Coordinates of C-alpha atoms and ligand atoms in Angstrom, one line a residue:
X141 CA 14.8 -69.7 19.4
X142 CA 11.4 -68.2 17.5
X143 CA 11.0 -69.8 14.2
X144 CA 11.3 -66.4 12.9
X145 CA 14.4 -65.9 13.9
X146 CA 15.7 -68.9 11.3
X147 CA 14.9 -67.3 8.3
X148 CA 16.7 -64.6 5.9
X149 CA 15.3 -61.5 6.2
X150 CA 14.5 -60.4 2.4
X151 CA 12.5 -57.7 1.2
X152 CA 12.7 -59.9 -2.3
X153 CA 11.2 -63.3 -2.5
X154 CA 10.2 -63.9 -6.5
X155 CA 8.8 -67.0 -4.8
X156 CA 6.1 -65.8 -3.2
X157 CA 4.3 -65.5 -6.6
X158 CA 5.2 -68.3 -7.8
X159 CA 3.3 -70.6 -5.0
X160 CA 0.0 -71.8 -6.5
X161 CA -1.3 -71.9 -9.6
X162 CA -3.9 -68.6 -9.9
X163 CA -0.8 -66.6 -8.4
X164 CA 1.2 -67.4 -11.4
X165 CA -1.6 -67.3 -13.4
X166 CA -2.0 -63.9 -12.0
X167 CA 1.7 -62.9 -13.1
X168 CA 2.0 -64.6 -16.5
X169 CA 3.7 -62.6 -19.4
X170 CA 2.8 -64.1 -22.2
X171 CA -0.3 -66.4 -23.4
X172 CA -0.3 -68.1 -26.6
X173 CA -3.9 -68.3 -28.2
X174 CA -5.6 -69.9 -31.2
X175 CA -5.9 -66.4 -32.8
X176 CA -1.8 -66.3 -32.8
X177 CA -1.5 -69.9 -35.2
X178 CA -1.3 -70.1 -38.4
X179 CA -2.0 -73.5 -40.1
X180 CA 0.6 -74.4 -43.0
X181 CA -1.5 -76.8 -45.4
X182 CA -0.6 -78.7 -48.4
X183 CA -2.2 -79.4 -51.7
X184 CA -2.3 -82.0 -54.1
X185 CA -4.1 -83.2 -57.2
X186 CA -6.3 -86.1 -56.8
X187 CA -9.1 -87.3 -54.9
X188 CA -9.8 -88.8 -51.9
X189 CA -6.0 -89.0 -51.4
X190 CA -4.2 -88.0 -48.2
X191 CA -0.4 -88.8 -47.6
X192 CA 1.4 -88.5 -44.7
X193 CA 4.7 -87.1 -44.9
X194 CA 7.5 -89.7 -43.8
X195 CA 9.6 -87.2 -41.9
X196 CA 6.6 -85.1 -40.6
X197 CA 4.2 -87.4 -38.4
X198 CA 0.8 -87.1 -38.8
X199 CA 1.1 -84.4 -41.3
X200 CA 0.0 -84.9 -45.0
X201 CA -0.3 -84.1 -48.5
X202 CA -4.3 -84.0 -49.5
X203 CA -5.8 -83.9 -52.5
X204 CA -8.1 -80.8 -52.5
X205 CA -11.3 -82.6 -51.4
X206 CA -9.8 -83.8 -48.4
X207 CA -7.9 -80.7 -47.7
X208 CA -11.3 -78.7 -47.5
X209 CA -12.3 -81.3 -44.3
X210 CA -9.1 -80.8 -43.0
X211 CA -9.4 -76.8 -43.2
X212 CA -13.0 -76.9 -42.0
X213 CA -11.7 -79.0 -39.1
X214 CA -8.9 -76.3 -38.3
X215 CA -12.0 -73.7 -38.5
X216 CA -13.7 -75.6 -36.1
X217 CA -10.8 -75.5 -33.6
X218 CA -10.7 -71.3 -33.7
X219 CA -7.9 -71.2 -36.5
X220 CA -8.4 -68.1 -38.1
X221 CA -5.7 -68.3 -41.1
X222 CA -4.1 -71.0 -43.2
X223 CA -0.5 -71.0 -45.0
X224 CA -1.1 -73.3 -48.6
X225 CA 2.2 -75.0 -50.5
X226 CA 1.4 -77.1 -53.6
X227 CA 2.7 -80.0 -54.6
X228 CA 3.4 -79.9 -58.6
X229 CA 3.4 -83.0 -60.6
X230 CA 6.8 -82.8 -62.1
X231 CA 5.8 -82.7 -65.9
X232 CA 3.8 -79.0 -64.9
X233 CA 7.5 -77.7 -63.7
X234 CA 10.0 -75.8 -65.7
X235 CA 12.6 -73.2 -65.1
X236 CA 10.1 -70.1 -65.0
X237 CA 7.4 -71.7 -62.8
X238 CA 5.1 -71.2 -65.5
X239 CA 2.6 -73.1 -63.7
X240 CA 2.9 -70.8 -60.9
X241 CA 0.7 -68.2 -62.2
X242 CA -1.9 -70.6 -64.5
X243 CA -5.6 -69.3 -63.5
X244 CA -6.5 -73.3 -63.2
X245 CA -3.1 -74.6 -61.6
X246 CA -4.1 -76.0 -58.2
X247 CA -2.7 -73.2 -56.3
X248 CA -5.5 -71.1 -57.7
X249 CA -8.4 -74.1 -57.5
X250 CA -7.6 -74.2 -54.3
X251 CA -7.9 -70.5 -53.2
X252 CA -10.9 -70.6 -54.6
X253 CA -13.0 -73.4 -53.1
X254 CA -11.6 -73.1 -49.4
X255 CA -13.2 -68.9 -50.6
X256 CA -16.4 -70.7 -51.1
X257 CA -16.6 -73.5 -48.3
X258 CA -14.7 -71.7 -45.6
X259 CA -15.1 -67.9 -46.5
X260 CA -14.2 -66.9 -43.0
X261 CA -10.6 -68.9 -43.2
X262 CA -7.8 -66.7 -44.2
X263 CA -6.0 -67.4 -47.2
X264 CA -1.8 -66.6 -46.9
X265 CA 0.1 -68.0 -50.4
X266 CA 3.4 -68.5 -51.0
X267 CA 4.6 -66.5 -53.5
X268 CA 7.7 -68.7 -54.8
X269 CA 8.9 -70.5 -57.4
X270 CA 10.5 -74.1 -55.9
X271 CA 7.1 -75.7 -55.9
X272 CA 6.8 -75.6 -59.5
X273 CA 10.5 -75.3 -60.9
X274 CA 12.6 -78.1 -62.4
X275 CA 15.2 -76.8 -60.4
X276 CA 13.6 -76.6 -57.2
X277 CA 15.4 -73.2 -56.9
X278 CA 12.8 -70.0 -55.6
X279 CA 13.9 -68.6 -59.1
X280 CA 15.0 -69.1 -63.0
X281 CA 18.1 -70.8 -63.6
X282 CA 20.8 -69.2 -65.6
X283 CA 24.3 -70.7 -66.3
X284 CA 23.7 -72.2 -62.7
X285 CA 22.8 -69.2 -61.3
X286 CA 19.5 -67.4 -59.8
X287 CA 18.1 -64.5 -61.9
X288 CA 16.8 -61.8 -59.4
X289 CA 14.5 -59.4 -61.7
X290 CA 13.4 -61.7 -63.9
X291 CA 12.4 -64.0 -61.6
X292 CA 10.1 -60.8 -59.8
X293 CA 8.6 -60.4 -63.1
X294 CA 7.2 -63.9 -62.8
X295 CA 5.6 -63.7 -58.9
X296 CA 4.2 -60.3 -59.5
X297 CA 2.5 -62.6 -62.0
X298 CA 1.5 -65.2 -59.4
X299 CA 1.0 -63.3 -56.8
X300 CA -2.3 -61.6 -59.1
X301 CA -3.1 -64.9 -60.0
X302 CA -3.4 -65.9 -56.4
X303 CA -5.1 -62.4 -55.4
X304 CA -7.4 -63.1 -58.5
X305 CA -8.4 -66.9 -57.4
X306 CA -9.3 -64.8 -53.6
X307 CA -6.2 -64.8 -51.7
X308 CA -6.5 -62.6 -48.6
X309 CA -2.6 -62.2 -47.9
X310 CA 0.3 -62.8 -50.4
X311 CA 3.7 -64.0 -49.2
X312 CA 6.5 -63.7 -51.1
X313 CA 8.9 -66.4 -49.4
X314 CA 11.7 -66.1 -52.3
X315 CA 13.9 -63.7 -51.3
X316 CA 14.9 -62.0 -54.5
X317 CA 15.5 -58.4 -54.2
X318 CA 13.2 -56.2 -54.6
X319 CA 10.0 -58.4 -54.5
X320 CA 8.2 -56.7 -52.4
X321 CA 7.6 -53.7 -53.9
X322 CA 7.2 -55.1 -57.6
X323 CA 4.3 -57.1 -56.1
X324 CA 2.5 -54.1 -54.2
X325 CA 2.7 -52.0 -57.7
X326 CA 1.5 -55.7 -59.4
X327 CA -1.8 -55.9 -56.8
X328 CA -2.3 -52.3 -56.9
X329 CA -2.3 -51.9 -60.7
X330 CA -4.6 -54.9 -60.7
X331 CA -7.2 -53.3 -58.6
X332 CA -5.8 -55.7 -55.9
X333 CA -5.6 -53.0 -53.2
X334 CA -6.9 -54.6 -50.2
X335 CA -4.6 -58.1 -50.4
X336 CA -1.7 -57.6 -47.8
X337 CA 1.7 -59.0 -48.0
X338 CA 2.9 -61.4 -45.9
X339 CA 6.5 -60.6 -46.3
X340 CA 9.3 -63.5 -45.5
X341 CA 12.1 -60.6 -44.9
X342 CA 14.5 -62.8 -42.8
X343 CA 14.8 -65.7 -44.6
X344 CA 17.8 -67.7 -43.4
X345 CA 19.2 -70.3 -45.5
X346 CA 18.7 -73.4 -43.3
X347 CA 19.0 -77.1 -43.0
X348 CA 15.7 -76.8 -41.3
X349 CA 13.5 -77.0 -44.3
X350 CA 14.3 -80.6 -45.0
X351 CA 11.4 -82.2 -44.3
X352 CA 9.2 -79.4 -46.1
X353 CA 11.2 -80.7 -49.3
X354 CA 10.4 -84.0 -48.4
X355 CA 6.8 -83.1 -48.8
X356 CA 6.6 -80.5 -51.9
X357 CA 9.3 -83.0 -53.5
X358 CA 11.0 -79.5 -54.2
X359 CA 14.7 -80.0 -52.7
X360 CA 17.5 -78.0 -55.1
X361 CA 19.0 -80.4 -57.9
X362 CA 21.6 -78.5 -57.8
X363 CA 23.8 -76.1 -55.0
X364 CA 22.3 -74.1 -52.1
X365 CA 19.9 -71.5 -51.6
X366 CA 22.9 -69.0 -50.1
X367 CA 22.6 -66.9 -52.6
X368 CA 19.6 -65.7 -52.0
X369 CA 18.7 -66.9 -48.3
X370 CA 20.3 -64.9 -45.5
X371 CA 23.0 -66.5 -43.8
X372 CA 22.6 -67.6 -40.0
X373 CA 25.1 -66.2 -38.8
X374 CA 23.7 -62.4 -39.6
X375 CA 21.5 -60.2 -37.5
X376 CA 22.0 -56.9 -38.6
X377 CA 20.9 -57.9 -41.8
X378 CA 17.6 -58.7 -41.0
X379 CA 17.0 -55.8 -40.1
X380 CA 18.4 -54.4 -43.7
X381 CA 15.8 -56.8 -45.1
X382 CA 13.3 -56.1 -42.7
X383 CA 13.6 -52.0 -43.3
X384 CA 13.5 -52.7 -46.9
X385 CA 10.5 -54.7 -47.2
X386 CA 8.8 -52.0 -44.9
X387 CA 9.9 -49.6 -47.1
X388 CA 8.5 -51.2 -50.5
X389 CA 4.9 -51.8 -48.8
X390 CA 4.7 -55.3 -46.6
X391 CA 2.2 -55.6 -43.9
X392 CA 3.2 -58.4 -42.0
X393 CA 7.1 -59.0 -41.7
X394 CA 8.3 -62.5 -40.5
X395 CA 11.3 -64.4 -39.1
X396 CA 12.2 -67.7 -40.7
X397 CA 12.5 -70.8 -38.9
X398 CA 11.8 -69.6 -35.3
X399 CA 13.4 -71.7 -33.1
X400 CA 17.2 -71.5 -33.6
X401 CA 16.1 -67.4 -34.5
X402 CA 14.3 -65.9 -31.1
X403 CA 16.8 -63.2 -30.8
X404 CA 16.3 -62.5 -34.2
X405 CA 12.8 -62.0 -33.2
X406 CA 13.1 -60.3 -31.0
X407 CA 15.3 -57.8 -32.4
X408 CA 12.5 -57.3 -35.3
X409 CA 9.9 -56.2 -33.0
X410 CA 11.8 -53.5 -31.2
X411 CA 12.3 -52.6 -34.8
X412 CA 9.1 -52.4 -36.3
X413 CA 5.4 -51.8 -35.2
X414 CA 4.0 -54.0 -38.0
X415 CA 3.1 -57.4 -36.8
X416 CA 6.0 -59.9 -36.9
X417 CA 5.4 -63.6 -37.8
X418 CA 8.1 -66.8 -37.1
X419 CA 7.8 -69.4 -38.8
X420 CA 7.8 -72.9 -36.7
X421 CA 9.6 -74.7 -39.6
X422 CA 9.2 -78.3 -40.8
X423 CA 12.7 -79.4 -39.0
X424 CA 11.3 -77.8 -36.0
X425 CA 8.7 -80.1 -36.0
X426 CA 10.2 -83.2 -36.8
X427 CA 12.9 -82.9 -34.0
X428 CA 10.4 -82.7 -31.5
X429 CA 8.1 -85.5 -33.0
X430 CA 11.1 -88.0 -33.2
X431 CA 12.4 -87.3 -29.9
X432 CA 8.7 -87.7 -28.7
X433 CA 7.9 -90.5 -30.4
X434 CA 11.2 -92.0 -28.4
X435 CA 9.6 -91.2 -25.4
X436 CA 12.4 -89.2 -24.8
X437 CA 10.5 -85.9 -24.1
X438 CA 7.3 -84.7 -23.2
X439 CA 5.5 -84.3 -26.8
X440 CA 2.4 -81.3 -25.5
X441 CA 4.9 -79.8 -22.9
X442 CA 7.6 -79.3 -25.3
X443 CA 4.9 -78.1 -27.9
X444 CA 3.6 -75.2 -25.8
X445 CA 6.8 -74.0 -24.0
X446 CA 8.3 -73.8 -28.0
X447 CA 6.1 -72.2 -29.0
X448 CA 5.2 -69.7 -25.9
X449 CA 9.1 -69.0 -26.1
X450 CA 8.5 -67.8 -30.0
X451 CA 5.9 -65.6 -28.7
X452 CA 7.5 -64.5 -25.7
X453 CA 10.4 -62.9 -27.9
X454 CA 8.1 -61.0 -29.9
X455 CA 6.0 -63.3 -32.2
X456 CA 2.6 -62.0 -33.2
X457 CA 1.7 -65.0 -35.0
X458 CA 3.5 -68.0 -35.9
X459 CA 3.2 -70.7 -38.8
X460 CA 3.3 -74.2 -37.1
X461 CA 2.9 -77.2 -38.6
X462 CA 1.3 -77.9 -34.8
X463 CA -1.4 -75.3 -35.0
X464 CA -4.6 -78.0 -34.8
X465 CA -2.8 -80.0 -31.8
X466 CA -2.2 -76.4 -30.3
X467 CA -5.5 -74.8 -29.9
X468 CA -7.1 -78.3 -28.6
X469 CA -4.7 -77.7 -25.6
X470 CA -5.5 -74.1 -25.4
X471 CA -8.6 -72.2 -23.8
X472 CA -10.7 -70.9 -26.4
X473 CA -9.9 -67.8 -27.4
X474 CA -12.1 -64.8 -27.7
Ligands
PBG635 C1 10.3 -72.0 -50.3 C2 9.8 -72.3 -48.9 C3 10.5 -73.2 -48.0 C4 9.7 -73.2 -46.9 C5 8.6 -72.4 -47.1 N1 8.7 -71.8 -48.4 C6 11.7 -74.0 -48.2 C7 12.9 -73.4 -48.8 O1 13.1 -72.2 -48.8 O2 13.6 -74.2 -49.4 C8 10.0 -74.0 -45.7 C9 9.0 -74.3 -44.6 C10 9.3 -75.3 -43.7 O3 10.4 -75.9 -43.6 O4 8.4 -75.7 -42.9 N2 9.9 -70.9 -51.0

């Protein structure tokens, strides 16, 4: 009997392109690039002080000094953009987040000299109020509960104060209503016209911000975020949210955290023709540290197919806490 004879006869055989390595090269989807990361950073006061954060490996808190090597190193590796969070000193907090919008706060200092060392490194900002409130809550406490317009009044106010200091982009990451909008009119009125907003419009309330409270010491004293953080088990919403925050002027909308979220992603981009960011949150990153540090999984395989799958479902750009390790596995990009 001929050899040929043996096999199937199939018009279809997806394996034919997948036998060496420049034929699936040759078919590949998607490719993650250095020009898709964005580098989440944080701030502290001091100098010459860098701590590592307990449950985020080789991830740490640096006093602005430090953080400007650490940025110029990020530069270096093609990084285009980084994401900054402060750490407060608990006697600046109070129930407004006064400290949130003070020209000299640290927020502002910092802007400002990564604007004169690193001029071409994009700026984003988190326009919130946990860093720097007594509460740890993204808004002013009243009776125990969250005031929405208020609480807009005060990150218009930061988010000039952070467009003054040179922020490029603006990102509003509180999800009050309405925030959007109040902070276009804010930047426009204050001649702030070219800073975009980086809007967080699907903000889920998760237990996957842990160890990002961990390092901004910022955890809720009191309750949950549910009332102002979309809950996970909605996806039509985010698309409310998303529409809305369109509507009232944002230029960049994004999913938040990523991973347990790709269909939410996913959904956004047939939406919308604005870019959509996910956000590769801080329990995101500790799950797959700890289980590598175990040996239990492949730390730089798990990395890139996380992080290729974010992209895959419609990520333009992602916040990772991974972004350096990232782009020194990647090809330069262009
Ligand atoms: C708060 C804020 C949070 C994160 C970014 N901005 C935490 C929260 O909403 O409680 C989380 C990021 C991460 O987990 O990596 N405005």
């Amino acid at each position: 009997m001929s050899s040929t004879t043996e096999h199937l006869s199939l018009l279809h055989r997806p394996r034919r392109l997948r036998r060496t390595a420049s034929l699936r090269r040759m078919v590949r989807e998607t490719q993650l690039t250095v020009n898709d990361l964005i580098y989440p950073v944080f701030v502290m006061e001091g100098e010459n002080q860098q701590e590592e954060i307990p449950s985020m490996p080789e991830i740490y808190r640096y006093s602005l000094d430090l953080l400007l090597k650490e940025i110029a190193d990020a530069a270096n590796l093609g990084i285009n953009a980084v994401a900054l969070f402060p750490l407060i000193p608990t006697e600046k907090k109070d129930n407004a987040g006064t400290e949130s919008h003070n020209p000299d706060g640290l927020v502002q200092r910092t802007i400002k000299a990564i604007k004169q060392e690193i001029p071409e490194m994009a700026v984003i900002t988190d326009v919130a109020l946990d860093p720097f409130s007594t509460y740890g809550h993204d808004g002013i406490v009243k009776d125990g509960k969250i005031l929405n317009d208020e609480t807009v009044e005060v990150l218009v106010k930061q988010a000039i104060s952070q467009a003054e200091a040179g922020a490029d982009i603006v990102a509003p990451s509180d999800m009050m209503d309405g925030r959007v909008g109040a902070i276009r009119q804010g930047l426009d009125d204050a001649g702030y016209f070219d800073v975009g907003i980086l809007a967080y419009s699907a903000k889920y309330a998760s237990a996957y911000y842990g160890p990002f409270r961990d390092a901004l010491e910022s955890a809720p004293q009191f309750g949950d975020k549910q009332t102002y953080q979309m809950n996970p088990a909605n996806s039509r919403e985010a698309i409310k949210e998303v529409a809305l925050d369109i509507a009232e002027g944002a230029d960049i909308v994004m999913v938040k955290p990523a991973l347990a979220y790709l269909d939410i992603i996913g959904r956004i981009k047939e939406y919308t023709n604005l870019p959509v960011a996910a956000y590769n949150v801080s329990g995101e990153y500790a799950m797959v540290k700890a289980a590598a540090e175990q040996g239990w999984i492949d730390e730089k395989q798990v990395i890139l197919e996380t992080l290729t799958s974010m992209k895959r479902a419609g990520a333009d750009l992602i916040l990772t806490y991974f972004a350096k390790q990232v782009a020194l596995m990647l090809p330069k990009a262009p």
